[in-house]
C-alpha positions as a Python dict, from the first residue, in 0.01 Angstrom:
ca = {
    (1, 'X'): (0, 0, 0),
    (2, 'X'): (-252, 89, 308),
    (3, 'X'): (-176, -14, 595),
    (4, 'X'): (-345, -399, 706),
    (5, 'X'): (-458, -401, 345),
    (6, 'X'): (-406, -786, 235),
    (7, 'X'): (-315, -829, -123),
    (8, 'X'): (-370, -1101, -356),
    (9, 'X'): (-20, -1324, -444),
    (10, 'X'): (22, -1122, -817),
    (11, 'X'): (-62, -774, -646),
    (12, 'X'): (192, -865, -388),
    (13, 'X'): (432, -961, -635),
    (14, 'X'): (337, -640, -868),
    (15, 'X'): (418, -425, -549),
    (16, 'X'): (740, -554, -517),
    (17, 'X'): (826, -518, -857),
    (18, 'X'): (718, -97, -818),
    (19, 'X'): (933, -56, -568),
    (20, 'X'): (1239, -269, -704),
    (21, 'X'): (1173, -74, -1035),
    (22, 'X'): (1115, 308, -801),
    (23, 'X'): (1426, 232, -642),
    (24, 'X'): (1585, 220, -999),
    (25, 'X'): (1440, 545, -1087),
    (26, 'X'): (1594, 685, -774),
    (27, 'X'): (1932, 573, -836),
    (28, 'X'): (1917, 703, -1185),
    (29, 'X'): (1821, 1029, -1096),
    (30, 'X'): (2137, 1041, -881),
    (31, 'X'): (2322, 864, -1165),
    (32, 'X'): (2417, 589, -865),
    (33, 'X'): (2663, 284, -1029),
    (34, 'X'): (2589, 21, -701),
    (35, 'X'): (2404, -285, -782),
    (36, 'X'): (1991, -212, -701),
    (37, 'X'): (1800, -464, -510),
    (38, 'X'): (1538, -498, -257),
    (39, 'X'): (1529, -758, 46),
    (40, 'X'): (1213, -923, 123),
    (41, 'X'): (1205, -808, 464),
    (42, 'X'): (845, -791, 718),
    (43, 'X'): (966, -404, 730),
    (44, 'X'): (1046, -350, 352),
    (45, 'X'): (780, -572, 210),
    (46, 'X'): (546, -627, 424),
    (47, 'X'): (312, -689, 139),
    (48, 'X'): (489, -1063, 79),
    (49, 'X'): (479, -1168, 446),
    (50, 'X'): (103, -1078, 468),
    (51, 'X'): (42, -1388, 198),
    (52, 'X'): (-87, -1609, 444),
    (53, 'X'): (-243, -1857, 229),
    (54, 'X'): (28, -2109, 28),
    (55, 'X'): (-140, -2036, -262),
    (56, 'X'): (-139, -1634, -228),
    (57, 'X'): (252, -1749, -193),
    (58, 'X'): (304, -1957, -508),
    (59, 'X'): (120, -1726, -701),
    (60, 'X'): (325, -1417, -620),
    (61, 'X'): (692, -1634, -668),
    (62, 'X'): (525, -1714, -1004),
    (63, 'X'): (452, -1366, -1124),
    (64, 'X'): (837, -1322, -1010),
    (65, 'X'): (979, -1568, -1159),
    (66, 'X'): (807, -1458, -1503),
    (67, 'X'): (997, -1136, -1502),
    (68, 'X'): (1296, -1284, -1406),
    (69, 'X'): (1235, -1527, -1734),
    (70, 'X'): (1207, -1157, -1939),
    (71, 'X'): (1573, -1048, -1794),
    (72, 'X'): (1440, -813, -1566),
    (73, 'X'): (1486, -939, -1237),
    (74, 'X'): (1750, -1196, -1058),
    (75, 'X'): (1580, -1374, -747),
    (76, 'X'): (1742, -1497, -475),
    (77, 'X'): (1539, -1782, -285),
    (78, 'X'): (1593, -1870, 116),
    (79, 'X'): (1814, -2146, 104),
    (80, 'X'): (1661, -2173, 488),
    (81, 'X'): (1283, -2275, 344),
    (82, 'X'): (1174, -2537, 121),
    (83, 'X'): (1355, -2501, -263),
    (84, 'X'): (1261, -2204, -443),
    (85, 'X'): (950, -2145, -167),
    (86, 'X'): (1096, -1818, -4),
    (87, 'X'): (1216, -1531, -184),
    (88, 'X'): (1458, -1354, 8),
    (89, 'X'): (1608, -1083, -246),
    (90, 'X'): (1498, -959, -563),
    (91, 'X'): (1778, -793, -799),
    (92, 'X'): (1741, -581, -1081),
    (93, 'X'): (1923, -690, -1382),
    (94, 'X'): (1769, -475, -1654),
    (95, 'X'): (1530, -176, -1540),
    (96, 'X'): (1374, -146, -1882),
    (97, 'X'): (1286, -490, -1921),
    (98, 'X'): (1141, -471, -1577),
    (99, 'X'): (925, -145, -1654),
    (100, 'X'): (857, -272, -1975),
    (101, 'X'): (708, -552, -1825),
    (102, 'X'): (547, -351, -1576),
    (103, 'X'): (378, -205, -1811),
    (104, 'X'): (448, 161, -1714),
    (105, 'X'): (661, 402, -1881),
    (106, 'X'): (961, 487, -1623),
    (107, 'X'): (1052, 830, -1478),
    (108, 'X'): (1370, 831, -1670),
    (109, 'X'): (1186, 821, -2017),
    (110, 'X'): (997, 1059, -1927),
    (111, 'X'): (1230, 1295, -1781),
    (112, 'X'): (1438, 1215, -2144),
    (113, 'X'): (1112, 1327, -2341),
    (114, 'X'): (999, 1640, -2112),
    (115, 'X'): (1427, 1725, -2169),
    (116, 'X'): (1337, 1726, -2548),
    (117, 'X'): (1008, 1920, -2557),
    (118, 'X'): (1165, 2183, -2328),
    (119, 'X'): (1474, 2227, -2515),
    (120, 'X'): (1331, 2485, -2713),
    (121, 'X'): (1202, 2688, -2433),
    (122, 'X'): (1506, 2653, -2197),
    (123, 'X'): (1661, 3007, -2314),
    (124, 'X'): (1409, 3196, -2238),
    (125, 'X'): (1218, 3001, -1911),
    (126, 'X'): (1548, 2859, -1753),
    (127, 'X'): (1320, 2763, -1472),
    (128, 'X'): (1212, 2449, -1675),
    (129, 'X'): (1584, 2356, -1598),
    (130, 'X'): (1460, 2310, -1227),
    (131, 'X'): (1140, 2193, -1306),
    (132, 'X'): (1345, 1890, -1506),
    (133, 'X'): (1611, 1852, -1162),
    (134, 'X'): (1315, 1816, -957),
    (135, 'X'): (1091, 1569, -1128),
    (136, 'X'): (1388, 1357, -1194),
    (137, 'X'): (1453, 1304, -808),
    (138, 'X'): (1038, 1188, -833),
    (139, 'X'): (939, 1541, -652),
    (140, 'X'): (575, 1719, -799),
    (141, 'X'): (616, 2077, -911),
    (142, 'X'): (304, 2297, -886),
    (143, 'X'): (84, 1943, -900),
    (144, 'X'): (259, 1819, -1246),
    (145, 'X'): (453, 1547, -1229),
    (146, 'X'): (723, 1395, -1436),
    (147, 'X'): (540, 1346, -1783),
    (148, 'X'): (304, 1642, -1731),
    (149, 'X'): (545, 1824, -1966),
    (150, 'X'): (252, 1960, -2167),
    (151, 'X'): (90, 2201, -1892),
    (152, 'X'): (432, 2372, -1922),
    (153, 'X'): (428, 2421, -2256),
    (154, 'X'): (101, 2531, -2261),
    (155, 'X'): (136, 2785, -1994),
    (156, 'X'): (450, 2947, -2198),
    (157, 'X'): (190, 2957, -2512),
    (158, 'X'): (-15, 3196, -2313),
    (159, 'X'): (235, 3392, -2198),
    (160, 'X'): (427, 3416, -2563),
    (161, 'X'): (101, 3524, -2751),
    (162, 'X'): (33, 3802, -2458),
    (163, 'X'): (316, 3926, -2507),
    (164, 'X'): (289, 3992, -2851),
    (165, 'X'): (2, 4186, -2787),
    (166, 'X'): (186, 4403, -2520),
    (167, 'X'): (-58, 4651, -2425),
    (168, 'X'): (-363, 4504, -2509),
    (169, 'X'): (-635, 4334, -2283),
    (170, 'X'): (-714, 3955, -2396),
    (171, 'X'): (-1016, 3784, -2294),
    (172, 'X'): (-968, 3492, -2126),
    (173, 'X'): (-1182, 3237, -2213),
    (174, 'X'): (-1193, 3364, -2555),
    (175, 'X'): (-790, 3304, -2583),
    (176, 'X'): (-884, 2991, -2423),
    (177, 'X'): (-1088, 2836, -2680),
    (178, 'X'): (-862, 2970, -2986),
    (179, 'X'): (-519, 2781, -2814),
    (180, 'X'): (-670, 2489, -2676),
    (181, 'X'): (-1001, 2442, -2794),
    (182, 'X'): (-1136, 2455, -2480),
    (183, 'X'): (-1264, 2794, -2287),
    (184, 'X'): (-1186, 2683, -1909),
    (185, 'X'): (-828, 2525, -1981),
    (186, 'X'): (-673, 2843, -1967),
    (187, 'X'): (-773, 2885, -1592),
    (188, 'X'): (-588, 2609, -1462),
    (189, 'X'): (-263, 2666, -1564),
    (190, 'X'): (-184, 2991, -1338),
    (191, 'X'): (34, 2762, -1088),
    (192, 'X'): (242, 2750, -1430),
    (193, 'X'): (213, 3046, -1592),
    (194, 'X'): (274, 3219, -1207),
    (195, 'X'): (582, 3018, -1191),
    (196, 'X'): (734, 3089, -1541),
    (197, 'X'): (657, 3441, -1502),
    (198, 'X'): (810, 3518, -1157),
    (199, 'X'): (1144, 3239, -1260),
    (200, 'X'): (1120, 3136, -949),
    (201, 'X'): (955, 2784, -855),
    (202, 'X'): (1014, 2902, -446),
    (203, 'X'): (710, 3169, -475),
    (204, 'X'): (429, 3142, -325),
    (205, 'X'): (142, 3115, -607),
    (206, 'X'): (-40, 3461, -661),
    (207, 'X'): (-408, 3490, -717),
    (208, 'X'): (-516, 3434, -1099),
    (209, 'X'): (-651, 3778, -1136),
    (210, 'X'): (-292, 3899, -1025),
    (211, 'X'): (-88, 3693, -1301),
    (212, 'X'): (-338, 3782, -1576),
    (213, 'X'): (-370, 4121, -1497),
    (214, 'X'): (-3, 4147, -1552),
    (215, 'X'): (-18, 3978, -1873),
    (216, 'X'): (-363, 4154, -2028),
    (217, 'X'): (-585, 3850, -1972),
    (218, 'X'): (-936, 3998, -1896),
    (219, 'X'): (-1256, 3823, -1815),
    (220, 'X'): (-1424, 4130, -1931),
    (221, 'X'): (-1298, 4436, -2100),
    (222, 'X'): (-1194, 4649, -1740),
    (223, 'X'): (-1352, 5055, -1713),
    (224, 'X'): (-1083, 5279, -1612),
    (225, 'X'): (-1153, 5504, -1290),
    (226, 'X'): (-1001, 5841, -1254),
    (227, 'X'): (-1062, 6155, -1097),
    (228, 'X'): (-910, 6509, -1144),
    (229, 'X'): (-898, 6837, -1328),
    (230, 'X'): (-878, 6650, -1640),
    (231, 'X'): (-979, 6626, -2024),
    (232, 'X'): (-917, 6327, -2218),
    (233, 'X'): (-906, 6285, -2578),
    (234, 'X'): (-1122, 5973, -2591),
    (235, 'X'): (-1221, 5803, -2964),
    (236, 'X'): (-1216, 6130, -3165),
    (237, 'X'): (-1377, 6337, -2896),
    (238, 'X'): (-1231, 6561, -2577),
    (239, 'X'): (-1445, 6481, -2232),
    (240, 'X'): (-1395, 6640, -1935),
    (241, 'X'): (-1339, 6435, -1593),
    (242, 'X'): (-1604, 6564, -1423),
    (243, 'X'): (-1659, 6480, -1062),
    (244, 'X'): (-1646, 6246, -895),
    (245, 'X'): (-1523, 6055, -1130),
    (246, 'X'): (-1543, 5929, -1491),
    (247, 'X'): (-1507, 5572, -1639),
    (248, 'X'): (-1378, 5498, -1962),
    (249, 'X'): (-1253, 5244, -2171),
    (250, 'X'): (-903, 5256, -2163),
    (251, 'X'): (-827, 5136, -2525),
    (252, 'X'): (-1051, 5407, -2664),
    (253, 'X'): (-827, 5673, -2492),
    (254, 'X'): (-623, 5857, -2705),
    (255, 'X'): (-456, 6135, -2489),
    (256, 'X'): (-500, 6304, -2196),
    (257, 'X'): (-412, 6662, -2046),
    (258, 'X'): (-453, 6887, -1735),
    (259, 'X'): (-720, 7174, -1728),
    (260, 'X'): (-573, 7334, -1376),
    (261, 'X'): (-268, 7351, -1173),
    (262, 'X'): (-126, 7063, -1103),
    (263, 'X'): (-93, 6903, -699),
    (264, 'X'): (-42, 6514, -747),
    (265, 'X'): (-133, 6196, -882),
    (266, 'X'): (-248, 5942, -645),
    (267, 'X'): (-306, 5567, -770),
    (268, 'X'): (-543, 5370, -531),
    (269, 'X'): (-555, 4988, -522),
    (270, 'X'): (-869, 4944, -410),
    (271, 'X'): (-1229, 5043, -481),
    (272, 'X'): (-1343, 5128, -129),
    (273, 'X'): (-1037, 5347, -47),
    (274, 'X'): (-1086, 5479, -419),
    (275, 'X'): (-1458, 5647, -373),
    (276, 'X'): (-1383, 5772, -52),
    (277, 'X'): (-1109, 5963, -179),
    (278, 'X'): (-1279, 6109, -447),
    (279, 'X'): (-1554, 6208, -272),
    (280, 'X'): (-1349, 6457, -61),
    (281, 'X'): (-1082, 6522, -329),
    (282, 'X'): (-878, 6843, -335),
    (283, 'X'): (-866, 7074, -648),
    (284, 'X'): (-485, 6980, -835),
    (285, 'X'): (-533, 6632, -717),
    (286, 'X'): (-565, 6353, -951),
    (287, 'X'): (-677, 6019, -806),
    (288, 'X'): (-665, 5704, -1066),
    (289, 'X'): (-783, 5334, -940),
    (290, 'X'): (-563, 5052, -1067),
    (291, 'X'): (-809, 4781, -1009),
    (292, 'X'): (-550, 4535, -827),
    (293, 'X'): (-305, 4468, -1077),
    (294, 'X'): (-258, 4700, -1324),
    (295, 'X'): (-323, 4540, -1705),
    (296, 'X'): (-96, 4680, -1979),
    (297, 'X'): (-395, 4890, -2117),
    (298, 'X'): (-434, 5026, -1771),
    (299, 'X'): (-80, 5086, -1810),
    (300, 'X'): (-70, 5254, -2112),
    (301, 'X'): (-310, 5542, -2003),
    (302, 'X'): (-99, 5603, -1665),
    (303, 'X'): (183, 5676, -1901),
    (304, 'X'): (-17, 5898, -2147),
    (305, 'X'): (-102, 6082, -1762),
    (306, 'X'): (259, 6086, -1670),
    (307, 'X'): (416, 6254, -1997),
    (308, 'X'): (126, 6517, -1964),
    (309, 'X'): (248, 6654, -1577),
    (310, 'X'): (562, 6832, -1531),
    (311, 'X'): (908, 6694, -1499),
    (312, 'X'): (918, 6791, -1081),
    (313, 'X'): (562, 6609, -1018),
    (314, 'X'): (486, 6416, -713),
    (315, 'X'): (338, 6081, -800),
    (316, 'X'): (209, 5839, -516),
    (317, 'X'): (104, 5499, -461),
    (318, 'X'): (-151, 5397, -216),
    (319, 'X'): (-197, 4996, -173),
    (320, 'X'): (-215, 4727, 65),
    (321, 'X'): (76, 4634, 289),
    (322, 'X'): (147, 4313, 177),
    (323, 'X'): (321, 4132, -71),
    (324, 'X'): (70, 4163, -392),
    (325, 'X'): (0, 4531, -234),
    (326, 'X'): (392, 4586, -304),
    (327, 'X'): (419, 4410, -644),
    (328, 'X'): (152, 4675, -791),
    (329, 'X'): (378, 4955, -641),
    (330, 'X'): (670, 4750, -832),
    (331, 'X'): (499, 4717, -1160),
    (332, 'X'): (349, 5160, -1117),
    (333, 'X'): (746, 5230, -1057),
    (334, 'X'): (890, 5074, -1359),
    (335, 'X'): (613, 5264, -1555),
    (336, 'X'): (713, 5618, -1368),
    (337, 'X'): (1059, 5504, -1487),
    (338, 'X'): (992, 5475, -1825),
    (339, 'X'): (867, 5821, -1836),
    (340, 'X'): (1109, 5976, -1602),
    (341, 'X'): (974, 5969, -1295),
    (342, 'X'): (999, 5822, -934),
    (343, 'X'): (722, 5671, -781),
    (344, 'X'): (667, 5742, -389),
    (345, 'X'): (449, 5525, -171),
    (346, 'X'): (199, 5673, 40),
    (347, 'X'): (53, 5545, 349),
    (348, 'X'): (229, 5175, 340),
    (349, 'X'): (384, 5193, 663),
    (350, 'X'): (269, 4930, 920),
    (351, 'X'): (300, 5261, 1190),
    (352, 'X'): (-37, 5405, 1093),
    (353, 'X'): (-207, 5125, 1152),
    (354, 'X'): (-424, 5210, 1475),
    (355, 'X'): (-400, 4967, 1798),
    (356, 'X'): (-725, 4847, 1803),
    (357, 'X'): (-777, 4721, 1400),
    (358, 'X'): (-811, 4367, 1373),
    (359, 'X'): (-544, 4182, 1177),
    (360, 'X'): (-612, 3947, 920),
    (361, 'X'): (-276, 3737, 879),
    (362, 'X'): (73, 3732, 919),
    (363, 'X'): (308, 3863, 657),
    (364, 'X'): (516, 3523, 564),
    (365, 'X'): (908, 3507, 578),
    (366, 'X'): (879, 3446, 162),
    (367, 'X'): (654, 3776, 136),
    (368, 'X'): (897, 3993, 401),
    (369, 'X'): (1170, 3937, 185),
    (370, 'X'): (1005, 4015, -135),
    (371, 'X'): (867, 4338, 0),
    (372, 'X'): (1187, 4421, 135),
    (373, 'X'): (1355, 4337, -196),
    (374, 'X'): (1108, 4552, -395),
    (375, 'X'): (1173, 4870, -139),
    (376, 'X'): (1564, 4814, -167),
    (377, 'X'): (1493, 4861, -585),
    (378, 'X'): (1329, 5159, -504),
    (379, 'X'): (1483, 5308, -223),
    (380, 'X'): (1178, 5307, -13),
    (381, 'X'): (1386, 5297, 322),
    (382, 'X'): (1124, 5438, 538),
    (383, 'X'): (851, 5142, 397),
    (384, 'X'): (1110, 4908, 402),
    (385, 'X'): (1205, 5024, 781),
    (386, 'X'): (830, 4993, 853),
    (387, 'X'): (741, 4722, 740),
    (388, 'X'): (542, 4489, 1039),
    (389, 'X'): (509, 4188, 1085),
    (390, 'X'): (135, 4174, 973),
    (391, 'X'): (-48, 4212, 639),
    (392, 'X'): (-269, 4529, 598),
    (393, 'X'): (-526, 4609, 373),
    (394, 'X'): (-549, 4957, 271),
    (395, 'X'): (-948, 4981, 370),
    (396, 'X'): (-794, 4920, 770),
    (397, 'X'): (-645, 5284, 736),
    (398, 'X'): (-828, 5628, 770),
    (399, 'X'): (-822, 5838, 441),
    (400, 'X'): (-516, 6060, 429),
    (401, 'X'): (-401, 6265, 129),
    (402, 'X'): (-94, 6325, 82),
    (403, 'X'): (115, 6651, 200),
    (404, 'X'): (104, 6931, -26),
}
């Protein structure tokens, strides 16, 4: 209720019955056995006490004493005032009854029918397990609320059918309107699809063109840049890389070899950093823009690049020095793995960042620790050492290559 706000005597008496019946809902969720009841106090329920007129007042011990006639409720009247004028204390007897005549459906039935729908799914998202704890004590989670059971189901639809189609890019909206039946409802449910992915409800939300790329959702089928001594086998015919760069369609790429001697491969994160580098690039060198976060076609070609270089080759990462700049260089390692490589990082330490550049934010406690998590799983001491206090995006430092 807002503050001053006067109600009228069966909104009073409706208010008091909410917060008798939210009080239920709280002792439920911590499975409390004490008798629940709520004194009509000027602090408590100020609501009643702002019923100036005797009729406001009648009214409101009327609606009351019809939901104590359904079982709900007990009432315990002033024995100070007039007979049965004052309500001092309003018990709950039944809290079903009293929602029921309410007219609302309770937390705890919903909680019971968001328990059932997500039974299915708990193996394999055991966040929904904290989702569940959390709505029960009447807390939001990403916006939904207890009841909004459907936004998680319909985020782990999205991720279960990409998937499926592991290294293929999806359009969006397209995807969008074959699920749902609607183009744009795909969009809003990154806070849920973020959450599920990651398994950790703690996280701070990453951009939506971070948690698609990861999963192949496109907006538009992406061009693949790269830049090297290069031919690829692309459809059913060989094209040279010639310079400065080429881009291609990464699903139409078959294969891809090297033409000279080998130096390095360099990924870039960003498109600026990207064309100045190949604009000055050394011969051996191959430079290959991820486009943010890699997608898993994206990811499929860097692998047809790694198996074609030789088992000692020096492979580098070049992104921004902050937390998404670090979960690309997370997500470039495991693929070096799978091929039988390590992946070193290049230019993230915050010590080449020059005096003078202007900062754009702080690095958060949350994102500190997740960098520093992702450089323990790689042994990246010196990034890890480092790391600043401040974000830094990869177009603040000079162009460096790295040392032959």
């Amino acid at each position: 209720m807002r503050e001053g706000v006067v109600l009228s005597g069966e909104e009073a008496a409706n208010s008091i019955l909410g917060k008798l019946l939210k009080r239920a809902e709280n002792a439920l969720a911590k499975d409390a056995s004490r008798a629940i009841s709520l004194r009509l106090s000027d602090k408590s329920v100020p609501e009643y006490w702002r019923l100036q007129r005797h009729k406001d007042k009648l009214e409101c011990n009327a609606v009351l004493r019809v939901a104590e006639k359904q079982g709900g409720i007990k009432i315990e009247w002033d024995k100070r005032a007039d007979e049965n004028s004052q309500v001092e204390r309003v018990l709950l007897l039944n809290e079903n009854l009293l929602a029921s005549y309410l007219g609302v459906v309770p937390r705890w039935v919903l909680i019971e029918q968001a328990s059932r729908e997500f039974a299915l799914y708990l193996a394999l998202y055991p966040i929904l397990e904290q989702v569940l704890e959390k709505w029960r004590h009447g807390s939001q989670v990403r916006n939904s609320k207890p009841g909004d059971f459907e936004v998680w189901i319909s985020a782990i639809r999205v991720i279960d059918y990409c998937r499926n189609k592991v290294g293929d890019d999806i359009p969006i909206r397209r995807l969008s309107a074959s699920i749902f039946s609607n183009s744009k409802r795909l969009e809003t449910l990154v806070p849920y699809i973020d959450s599920l992915i990651q398994n950790d409800l703690s996280a701070a939300i990453r951009e939506a063109e971070e948690v698609f790329s990861e999963l192949g959702l496109v907006k538009f089928p992406p061009t693949l840049l790269l830049a090297g001594d290069l031919a690829v086998l692309y459809g059913q015919q060989e094209t040279r890389v010639l310079r400065p760069y080429i881009g291609l369609a990464p699903k139409e790429i078959k294969a891809i070899k090297k033409e000279v001697s080998f130096s390095y491969l360099l990924t870039v994160e960003n498109l600026t950093t990207f064309h100045e580098l190949v604009s000055q690039r050394p011969q051996g060198a191959i430079v290959f823009y991820t486009g943010g976060m890699p997608s898993p076609s994206w990811k499929r070609v860097y692998k047809l690049l790694l198996q074609e270089l030789p088992r000692n080759a020096s492979i580098y990462h070049w992104g921004d020095i902050d937390g998404g700049g670090f979960r690309i260089a997370n997500h470039l390692a495991m693929c070096c793995l799978e091929v039988g490589f390590d992946l070193r990082l290049h230019c993230m330490t915050a010590s080449l960042l020059s005096s003078d550049t202007v900062i754009a934010r702080d690095l958060s406690l949350a994102e500190r620790t997740q960098i520093q998590n992702i450089c323990e799983r790689w042994s990246w001491k010196n990034e890890k050492d480092g790391l600043g206090p401040v974000a830094i995006e990869q177009e603040a430092l000079p162009i460096v290559w790295p040392a032959t």
